[in-house]
Short mmCIF file of C-alpha atoms in Angstrom, two decimals:
data_model
loop_
_atom_site.label_atom_id
_atom_site.label_comp_id
_atom_site.label_asym_id
_atom_site.label_seq_id
_atom_site.Cartn_x
_atom_site.Cartn_y
_atom_site.Cartn_z
CA MET B 299 0.00 0.00 0.00
CA ASP B 300 2.89 2.27 0.81
CA LEU B 301 4.16 1.80 -2.74
CA ILE B 302 0.83 3.00 -4.18
CA ASN B 303 0.86 6.05 -1.94
CA ARG B 304 4.33 6.96 -3.07
CA TYR B 305 3.44 6.40 -6.73
CA VAL B 306 0.29 8.51 -6.50
CA TYR B 307 2.15 11.24 -4.66
CA ASP B 308 4.86 11.30 -7.31
CA VAL B 309 2.22 11.70 -10.04
CA THR B 310 0.07 14.35 -8.38
CA ARG B 311 2.87 16.55 -7.11
CA ARG B 312 3.61 17.35 -10.78
CA LEU B 313 0.04 18.49 -11.48
CA PRO B 314 -1.92 21.68 -10.79
CA GLU B 315 -3.24 21.64 -7.26
CA ARG B 316 -6.93 21.81 -8.06
CA GLN B 317 -6.74 18.63 -10.19
CA ARG B 318 -4.79 16.61 -7.66
CA GLY B 319 -7.68 15.27 -5.60
CA GLU B 320 -9.61 13.79 -8.49
CA ILE B 321 -6.62 12.43 -10.33
CA GLU B 322 -5.44 10.77 -7.14
CA LYS B 323 -8.77 8.95 -6.85
CA GLU B 324 -8.59 7.97 -10.51
CA VAL B 325 -5.07 6.59 -10.32
CA ARG B 326 -5.83 4.64 -7.13
CA GLY B 327 -8.93 3.17 -8.78
CA LEU B 328 -6.95 2.29 -11.87
CA VAL B 329 -4.21 0.48 -9.94
CA ALA B 330 -6.85 -1.42 -7.96
CA ASP B 331 -8.66 -2.43 -11.15
CA MET B 332 -5.42 -3.62 -12.73
CA LEU B 333 -4.59 -5.68 -9.64
CA VAL B 334 -8.03 -7.30 -9.58
CA GLU B 335 -7.85 -8.11 -13.26
CA ARG B 336 -4.50 -9.83 -12.89
CA TYR B 337 -4.69 -11.46 -9.47
CA GLY B 338 -8.37 -11.54 -8.58
CA ASP B 339 -9.56 -10.44 -5.18
CA ARG B 340 -6.65 -11.80 -3.18
CA ASP B 341 -4.09 -9.38 -1.78
CA ALA B 342 -1.32 -8.85 -4.30
CA SER B 343 2.28 -9.31 -3.27
CA LYS B 344 4.74 -6.48 -3.37
CA ALA B 345 6.35 -7.84 -6.52
CA GLU B 346 2.98 -8.08 -8.24
CA LEU B 347 2.13 -4.53 -7.30
CA GLU B 348 5.50 -3.45 -8.62
CA ALA B 349 4.82 -5.14 -11.94
CA VAL B 350 1.53 -3.28 -12.27
CA LEU B 351 3.14 0.08 -11.50
CA ILE B 352 5.90 -0.64 -14.01
CA GLU B 353 3.26 -1.36 -16.63
CA LEU B 354 1.56 1.93 -15.84
CA GLY B 355 4.81 3.72 -16.57
CA SER B 356 6.85 6.31 -14.74
CA PRO B 357 4.97 8.89 -12.65
CA ALA B 358 6.56 11.62 -14.75
CA SER B 359 5.15 10.28 -18.01
CA LEU B 360 1.71 9.62 -16.50
CA ALA B 361 1.66 13.20 -15.19
CA ASP B 362 2.75 14.38 -18.63
CA ASN B 363 -0.23 12.62 -20.16
CA TYR B 364 -2.55 14.22 -17.64
CA ARG B 365 -1.09 17.63 -18.26
CA GLY B 366 -1.70 17.44 -22.00
CA SER B 367 -0.07 20.54 -23.41
CA ARG B 368 3.29 21.52 -22.01
CA ARG B 369 3.87 24.81 -20.25
CA TYR B 370 6.99 26.82 -20.91
CA LEU B 371 8.66 29.77 -19.25
CA ILE B 372 9.89 30.64 -22.74
CA GLY B 373 8.42 28.40 -25.40
CA PRO B 374 9.69 27.31 -28.81
CA ASP B 375 8.00 30.32 -30.43
CA TYR B 376 10.19 32.77 -28.58
CA PHE B 377 13.25 30.79 -27.68
CA ASP B 378 15.47 31.63 -30.66
CA ARG B 379 14.69 35.33 -30.42
CA TYR B 380 15.27 35.17 -26.67
CA VAL B 381 18.73 33.68 -27.15
CA SER B 382 19.75 36.25 -29.77
CA VAL B 383 18.49 39.22 -27.72
CA LEU B 384 20.24 37.83 -24.66
CA LYS B 385 23.51 37.47 -26.54
CA ILE B 386 23.43 40.97 -27.96
CA VAL B 387 22.42 42.71 -24.73
CA ALA B 388 24.96 40.73 -22.73
CA GLY B 389 27.64 41.59 -25.28
CA ALA B 390 26.78 45.28 -25.14
CA VAL B 391 26.76 45.34 -21.34
CA PHE B 392 30.06 43.46 -21.25
CA LEU B 393 31.68 45.96 -23.62
CA GLY B 394 30.15 48.93 -21.82
CA ILE B 395 31.40 47.91 -18.41
CA SER B 396 34.83 47.07 -19.76
CA VAL B 397 35.11 50.52 -21.34
CA ALA B 398 33.72 52.31 -18.29
CA LEU B 399 36.09 50.59 -15.90
CA ALA B 400 39.05 51.06 -18.26
CA VAL B 401 38.31 54.79 -18.28
CA SER B 402 37.93 54.97 -14.54
CA TYR B 403 41.15 53.00 -14.00
CA ALA B 404 43.02 55.27 -16.39
CA VAL B 405 41.96 58.29 -14.34
CA ASN B 406 42.08 56.75 -10.88
CA PRO B 407 44.68 54.00 -11.00
CA PRO B 408 43.56 51.18 -8.69
CA GLU B 409 45.72 50.23 -5.71
CA SER B 410 46.70 46.88 -7.09
CA LEU B 411 46.12 44.60 -10.03
CA ILE B 412 44.14 42.27 -7.81
CA THR B 413 41.64 44.90 -6.67
CA ALA B 414 41.34 46.05 -10.27
CA PHE B 415 40.50 42.54 -11.48
CA THR B 416 38.21 41.75 -8.57
CA ARG B 417 36.20 44.88 -9.18
CA TYR B 418 36.10 44.22 -12.92
CA PHE B 419 34.89 40.65 -12.54
CA SER B 420 32.35 41.39 -9.84
CA SER B 421 30.93 44.25 -11.92
CA ILE B 422 30.70 42.07 -15.03
CA VAL B 423 29.12 39.14 -13.19
CA GLY B 424 26.64 41.40 -11.41
CA ALA B 425 25.65 43.18 -14.61
CA LEU B 426 25.31 39.95 -16.61
CA LEU B 427 23.07 38.49 -13.92
CA GLN B 428 20.89 41.59 -14.18
CA VAL B 429 20.77 41.25 -17.96
CA PHE B 430 19.81 37.61 -17.68
CA ALA B 431 17.10 38.31 -15.12
CA TRP B 432 15.51 41.20 -17.00
CA VAL B 433 15.60 39.66 -20.46
CA THR B 434 14.30 36.34 -19.16
CA GLY B 435 11.59 38.07 -17.16
CA GLY B 436 10.50 40.10 -20.18
CA PHE B 437 10.27 37.07 -22.42
CA ALA B 438 8.49 35.07 -19.74
CA ILE B 439 5.81 37.77 -19.60
CA ALA B 440 5.56 37.71 -23.39
CA GLU B 441 5.21 33.93 -23.33
CA TYR B 442 2.55 34.09 -20.64
CA ASN B 443 0.51 36.53 -22.73
CA ARG B 444 1.18 34.81 -26.03
CA GLU B 445 -1.83 34.26 -28.18
CA ASP B 446 -2.42 30.62 -28.72
CA ALA B 447 -2.09 30.13 -32.48
CA GLY B 448 -4.95 27.65 -32.51
CA LYS B 449 -7.26 29.84 -30.47
CA ALA B 450 -6.51 32.99 -32.44
CA ALA B 451 -7.25 31.21 -35.70
CA THR B 452 -10.78 30.32 -34.67
CA GLN B 453 -11.56 33.83 -33.48
CA GLU B 454 -10.79 35.69 -36.68
CA THR B 455 -10.18 34.42 -40.14
CA TRP B 456 -6.73 34.90 -41.46
CA SER B 457 -6.20 36.45 -44.86
CA VAL B 458 -3.15 37.08 -47.01
CA ALA B 459 -3.64 40.80 -46.44
CA LYS B 460 -2.51 40.18 -42.88
CA LEU B 461 0.96 39.11 -43.98
CA PRO B 462 3.43 41.72 -42.77
CA GLU B 463 5.11 43.89 -45.38
CA LEU B 464 8.74 43.19 -46.09
CA PRO B 465 10.57 45.96 -44.28
CA GLY B 466 12.21 48.44 -46.63
CA ARG B 467 15.96 48.67 -46.35
CA ALA B 468 15.71 51.89 -44.36
CA ALA B 469 13.30 50.34 -41.86
CA VAL B 470 15.50 47.39 -40.93
CA ILE B 471 17.22 47.90 -37.60
CA LYS B 472 20.66 46.32 -37.69
CA PRO B 473 21.59 44.72 -34.36
CA ILE B 474 24.84 46.70 -34.24
CA ASP B 475 22.81 49.88 -33.69
CA PRO B 476 21.10 48.95 -30.43
CA LEU B 477 24.29 47.17 -29.40
CA ILE B 478 26.33 50.38 -29.58
CA ASN B 479 23.60 52.40 -27.87
CA ILE B 480 23.29 49.92 -25.03
CA GLY B 481 27.08 49.94 -24.70
CA PHE B 482 27.14 53.73 -24.38
CA ASN B 483 24.31 53.71 -21.86
CA VAL B 484 26.13 51.18 -19.76
CA VAL B 485 29.36 53.19 -19.89
CA PHE B 486 27.52 56.25 -18.61
CA ILE B 487 25.59 54.37 -15.95
CA ALA B 488 28.81 52.79 -14.73
CA ILE B 489 30.75 56.06 -14.61
CA LEU B 490 27.91 58.04 -13.02
CA ASN B 491 27.39 55.39 -10.37
CA PHE B 492 30.99 54.49 -9.63
CA ALA B 493 33.09 57.53 -10.54
CA PRO B 494 30.87 60.61 -11.02
CA GLU B 495 33.81 62.91 -10.33
CA LEU B 496 35.11 62.02 -13.80
CA PHE B 497 32.64 64.45 -15.31
CA GLY B 498 34.35 67.71 -14.69
CA SER B 499 36.13 70.63 -16.22
CA MET B 500 39.82 71.39 -16.00
CA SER B 501 40.91 74.86 -15.24
CA ILE B 502 44.30 76.34 -15.84
CA SER B 503 45.88 78.35 -13.09
CA ASP B 504 49.47 79.45 -12.89
CA GLY B 505 50.13 77.76 -16.21
CA GLN B 506 49.30 74.36 -14.77
CA LEU B 507 46.32 72.10 -15.10
CA SER B 508 44.59 72.25 -11.78
CA ASN B 509 42.33 69.62 -10.41
CA LEU B 510 39.14 68.59 -12.08
CA VAL B 511 36.22 70.70 -11.00
CA PRO B 512 33.29 68.32 -10.97
CA LEU B 513 30.35 69.28 -13.13
CA PHE B 514 27.89 68.00 -10.60
CA ARG B 515 27.41 68.42 -6.90
CA LEU B 516 28.19 64.91 -5.88
CA ASP B 517 25.80 64.85 -2.92
CA ILE B 518 22.87 65.93 -5.07
CA LEU B 519 23.94 63.59 -7.84
CA ARG B 520 23.97 60.70 -5.43
CA SER B 521 20.44 61.41 -4.26
CA THR B 522 19.23 61.78 -7.85
CA LEU B 523 20.99 58.66 -9.07
CA PRO B 524 17.87 56.50 -8.87
CA ILE B 525 16.05 58.84 -11.29
CA ILE B 526 19.05 59.00 -13.59
CA ASN B 527 19.34 55.23 -13.56
CA VAL B 528 15.67 54.95 -14.48
CA LEU B 529 16.42 57.24 -17.37
CA PHE B 530 19.19 54.99 -18.61
CA ALA B 531 17.07 51.92 -18.00
CA LEU B 532 14.35 53.43 -20.21
CA SER B 533 16.89 54.02 -22.97
CA ILE B 534 18.19 50.47 -22.70
CA LEU B 535 14.64 49.17 -22.71
CA LYS B 536 14.03 51.09 -25.92
CA GLU B 537 17.10 49.53 -27.51
CA VAL B 538 15.99 46.06 -26.47
CA GLY B 539 12.62 46.78 -28.04
CA LYS B 540 14.37 47.73 -31.28
CA LEU B 541 16.41 44.52 -31.14
CA TYR B 542 13.33 42.44 -30.47
CA ILE B 543 11.18 43.84 -33.27
CA GLY B 544 14.07 44.24 -35.69
CA LYS B 545 12.45 46.85 -37.94
CA TRP B 546 10.77 50.20 -37.57
CA THR B 547 7.04 49.74 -37.25
CA MET B 548 4.47 52.37 -36.36
CA GLY B 549 3.98 50.84 -32.94
CA LEU B 550 7.70 50.84 -32.26
CA ALA B 551 8.08 54.41 -33.53
CA LEU B 552 5.21 55.61 -31.32
CA GLY B 553 6.63 53.77 -28.34
CA ASN B 554 9.97 55.35 -29.13
CA ILE B 555 8.40 58.81 -29.15
CA VAL B 556 6.62 58.24 -25.84
CA LEU B 557 9.83 56.94 -24.25
CA ASN B 558 11.86 59.80 -25.66
CA ALA B 559 9.32 62.32 -24.37
CA SER B 560 9.44 60.86 -20.87
CA VAL B 561 13.24 60.80 -20.97
CA LEU B 562 13.19 64.44 -22.05
CA VAL B 563 10.92 65.38 -19.15
CA LEU B 564 13.21 63.62 -16.68
CA VAL B 565 16.29 65.25 -18.18
CA ALA B 566 14.70 68.70 -17.98
CA LEU B 567 13.61 68.11 -14.38
CA VAL B 568 17.01 67.01 -13.16
CA PHE B 569 19.42 68.95 -15.37
CA HIS B 570 17.70 72.23 -16.27
CA PRO B 571 19.95 75.28 -15.95
CA GLY B 572 19.99 76.39 -12.36
CA ALA B 573 19.10 72.93 -11.10
CA ALA B 574 20.65 71.98 -7.78
CA ILE B 575 22.68 69.24 -9.38
CA TRP B 576 25.08 71.58 -11.20
CA ASN B 577 28.16 72.39 -9.20
CA PRO B 578 28.22 76.11 -8.26
CA ASP B 579 32.00 75.90 -8.04
CA MET B 580 32.30 75.64 -11.81
CA MET B 581 33.77 78.60 -13.58
CA PRO B 582 31.03 81.22 -13.98
CA VAL B 583 31.15 81.12 -17.78
CA LEU B 584 30.65 77.39 -17.86
CA GLN B 585 27.96 77.47 -15.24
CA ASP B 586 25.59 79.02 -17.68
CA ILE B 587 26.71 77.36 -20.89
CA ILE B 588 27.11 73.75 -19.88
CA PRO B 589 23.60 73.14 -18.51
CA ARG B 590 21.99 74.92 -21.44
CA PHE B 591 24.10 73.04 -23.94
CA PHE B 592 23.49 69.76 -22.14
CA VAL B 593 19.70 70.00 -22.11
CA PHE B 594 19.60 71.42 -25.63
CA ALA B 595 21.83 68.71 -27.10
CA TYR B 596 20.04 65.95 -25.26
CA GLY B 597 16.66 67.28 -26.31
CA LEU B 598 17.72 67.78 -29.91
CA GLY B 599 19.07 64.24 -30.04
CA LEU B 600 15.78 62.84 -28.73
CA VAL B 601 13.67 64.92 -31.11
CA VAL B 602 15.77 63.96 -34.12
CA ASP B 603 15.67 60.32 -33.08
CA SER B 604 11.87 60.45 -32.72
CA ILE B 605 11.36 62.09 -36.11
CA VAL B 606 13.74 59.76 -37.93
CA SER B 607 12.14 56.68 -36.42
CA PHE B 608 8.69 57.97 -37.28
CA PHE B 609 9.58 58.53 -40.92
CA LYS B 610 11.32 55.20 -41.25
CA ALA B 611 8.24 53.50 -39.87
CA ALA B 612 5.88 55.52 -42.07
CA LYS B 613 7.95 54.65 -45.13
CA SER B 614 7.95 50.95 -44.41
CA THR B 615 4.21 50.75 -43.78
CA LYS B 616 3.23 52.92 -46.75
CA SER B 617 4.88 50.87 -49.49
CA VAL B 618 2.04 48.41 -50.08
CA MET J 245 15.46 0.02 -32.89
CA SER J 246 16.20 0.68 -36.54
CA LYS J 247 15.62 4.01 -38.20
CA THR J 248 12.55 2.69 -40.01
CA ASP J 249 11.05 1.37 -36.79
CA GLU J 250 11.52 4.73 -35.18
CA VAL J 251 9.88 6.67 -37.99
CA VAL J 252 7.04 4.18 -38.32
CA ASP J 253 6.47 4.24 -34.57
CA GLY J 254 6.21 8.01 -34.57
CA ILE J 255 3.67 8.07 -37.39
CA LEU J 256 1.74 5.19 -35.88
CA GLN J 257 1.47 7.09 -32.62
CA GLU J 258 -0.03 10.07 -34.40
CA LEU J 259 -2.46 7.86 -36.31
CA ARG J 260 -3.54 6.06 -33.14
CA ARG J 261 -4.13 9.28 -31.25
CA GLY J 262 -7.07 10.20 -33.45
CA VAL J 263 -8.39 6.68 -33.88
CA THR J 264 -8.34 6.08 -30.13
CA ILE J 265 -10.66 9.05 -29.62
CA LEU J 266 -13.08 7.61 -32.17
CA GLY J 267 -12.86 4.21 -30.49
CA VAL J 268 -13.56 5.70 -27.07
CA LEU J 269 -16.53 7.73 -28.29
CA SER J 270 -17.95 4.65 -30.04
CA GLN J 271 -18.07 2.69 -26.77
CA LEU J 272 -19.61 5.35 -24.55
CA HIS J 273 -23.25 5.31 -25.59
CA LYS J 274 -23.59 3.55 -22.25
CA PRO J 275 -21.53 4.48 -19.17
CA GLU J 276 -18.18 2.78 -18.72
CA TYR J 277 -15.37 3.33 -16.24
CA GLY J 278 -11.81 3.74 -17.34
CA TYR J 279 -10.48 0.26 -16.89
CA SER J 280 -13.52 -1.46 -18.37
CA LEU J 281 -12.99 0.69 -21.44
CA VAL J 282 -9.37 -0.45 -21.69
CA THR J 283 -10.59 -4.05 -21.69
CA VAL J 284 -13.41 -3.46 -24.17
CA LEU J 285 -11.13 -1.64 -26.61
CA ALA J 286 -8.40 -4.28 -26.30
CA GLU J 287 -10.92 -7.06 -26.96
CA GLY J 288 -12.00 -5.18 -30.07
CA GLY J 289 -8.39 -5.07 -31.26
CA LEU J 290 -7.58 -1.49 -30.29
CA SER J 291 -5.07 -1.66 -27.48
CA VAL J 292 -4.67 1.51 -25.47
CA ASP J 293 -2.49 2.05 -22.42
CA ALA J 294 -4.46 2.91 -19.32
CA SER J 295 -1.88 5.57 -18.62
CA SER J 296 -2.92 7.45 -21.73
CA LEU J 297 -6.62 6.52 -21.72
CA TYR J 298 -7.39 7.99 -18.28
CA PRO J 299 -5.97 11.40 -19.12
CA LEU J 300 -7.68 11.26 -22.52
CA LEU J 301 -11.06 10.71 -20.85
CA ARG J 302 -10.52 13.76 -18.67
CA ARG J 303 -9.59 15.83 -21.70
CA LEU J 304 -12.66 14.73 -23.67
CA GLU J 305 -14.79 15.61 -20.67
CA ALA J 306 -13.17 19.04 -20.46
CA GLN J 307 -14.00 19.52 -24.14
CA GLY J 308 -17.63 18.73 -23.36
CA LEU J 309 -17.82 15.48 -25.34
CA LEU J 310 -18.21 13.29 -22.26
CA GLN J 311 -19.96 13.54 -18.96
CA SER J 312 -18.91 11.69 -15.84
CA GLU J 313 -20.26 10.52 -12.54
CA TRP J 314 -18.55 8.94 -9.55
CA ASP J 315 -20.19 5.71 -8.45
CA THR J 316 -19.51 5.31 -4.75
CA ASN J 317 -21.82 2.37 -4.17
CA GLU J 318 -19.21 -0.25 -4.95
CA ALA J 319 -16.25 -1.17 -2.78
CA ARG J 320 -14.05 1.16 -4.78
CA PRO J 321 -15.34 4.47 -6.07
CA ARG J 322 -15.29 4.52 -9.86
CA LYS J 323 -15.76 7.31 -12.32
CA TYR J 324 -18.20 6.41 -15.09
CA TYR J 325 -18.03 8.26 -18.38
CA SER J 326 -20.66 8.50 -21.11
CA LEU J 327 -21.33 10.61 -24.20
CA SER J 328 -22.83 14.02 -23.59
CA PRO J 329 -25.38 15.35 -26.12
CA LEU J 330 -22.53 17.30 -27.71
CA GLY J 331 -20.46 14.12 -27.77
CA ARG J 332 -23.22 12.20 -29.56
CA GLU J 333 -23.48 14.85 -32.23
CA ALA J 334 -19.71 15.07 -32.63
CA TYR J 335 -19.38 11.29 -32.82
CA ALA J 336 -22.02 11.05 -35.56
CA ARG J 337 -20.19 13.61 -37.64
CA LEU J 338 -16.80 12.08 -37.01
CA CYS J 339 -18.11 8.71 -38.21
CA GLY J 340 -19.00 10.30 -41.54
CA GLU J 341 -15.53 11.84 -41.82
CA TRP J 342 -13.93 8.55 -40.88
CA GLU J 343 -15.77 6.70 -43.64
CA ALA J 344 -14.59 9.30 -46.14
CA ILE J 345 -10.98 8.79 -45.01
CA VAL J 346 -11.24 5.02 -45.18
CA SER J 347 -12.75 4.99 -48.65
CA ALA J 348 -10.13 7.43 -49.87
CA MET J 349 -7.36 5.21 -48.55
CA GLU J 350 -9.00 2.19 -50.14
CA ARG J 351 -8.83 3.94 -53.47
CA PHE J 352 -5.17 4.89 -52.98
CA SER J 353 -3.87 1.60 -51.74
CA PRO J 354 -5.39 -1.87 -51.73
CA VAL J 355 -6.07 -1.94 -48.01
CA LYS J 356 -8.22 -5.02 -48.24
CA GLY J 357 -6.71 -6.52 -51.38
CA GLU J 358 -3.33 -8.12 -51.86
CA HIS J 359 -0.24 -6.13 -50.88
CA GLU J 360 1.40 -5.41 -54.21
CA SER J 361 4.55 -3.99 -52.74
CA GLY J 362 4.96 -6.98 -50.46
CA SER J 363 5.18 -6.92 -46.73
CA TYR J 364 8.15 -5.91 -44.64
#
């Protein structure tokens, strides 16, 4: 009897909880019926029971049969795209961190080779784990919400008109593009988080280069870092979206515009001229010019990017 | 297992999957419990593993083709399945489709006649 209990437990533990009770009763009934058919009403020996369970097959395969369709965290539909996005994002982050740390080491030489390597490897490992977690999480959500091909087909009839247009050459997003952008974003995130004093202006006094005057007030920068990191995260998210879709579509272009607009708002909030984050110790001339230039350049870049993406998308959807 | 065996086994499995459903539906005009159905089908020449029949019955019930009832009067509680009204209708239509398939295959290859290509 103990053997049956263990068998039933091993089957049901693999199944959704609300089906367990009934399936347990079914499997117990089935084993009992098989025993009666083979050995009549007498109590079966342990070996006989074993033979019956062997015939029924492994608990894993019986549970598989009960489950019917398989459930995936990331199913065959998405898996190849998942792997390629993961590779590219991981590559970009790897490059970005390498560059950022190389820059910071060049400016602030580390105490020893060992500390330099330890910091490098721990940063890389930490960042790659983040990449893995976020990309996997994103695809898992996509898989969870995936339309079942069979179900969708019955709901609306498919027609050839629904075939997507071939993207025009201009609309194709080459993976190198997002890769470089993600790399840059990571370099900036890394420097801002680990060595913000690197952003600064030199001044010349007595014919000698004096110390760097930081652009930012480091205390304010530190307290604003979460917002700034969100900003970078949004940009990286955008690049991942471009990688994932692979061509400019209207939806992607509109999403791009919305993201760019929110980035612009955040930039203006944190970095507008006169904002607390700018270091008042900068030379007076720079104090006015740098913030203006910064916001203007950033804004112009975002606007140009939005317009270009919009036209690329419009071009690719128009050519029917 | 040779390559041919493997391929044939795979195709056979797919073929059986559909035929088993037809076989099950054909026997459920009156209520049967799982294991009795295994026996009935095996006696008729359609052998089905209990480990795939029990889950199949649940799936057909979920699709609305079968209805079930637990009989707790006997020593062991047993779940009896029978065709639902939807199942009856579906079975009648499937029988028509099945006949069409069989007659098509009879035209293509001499199913009942002599095997021209020999047996393997």
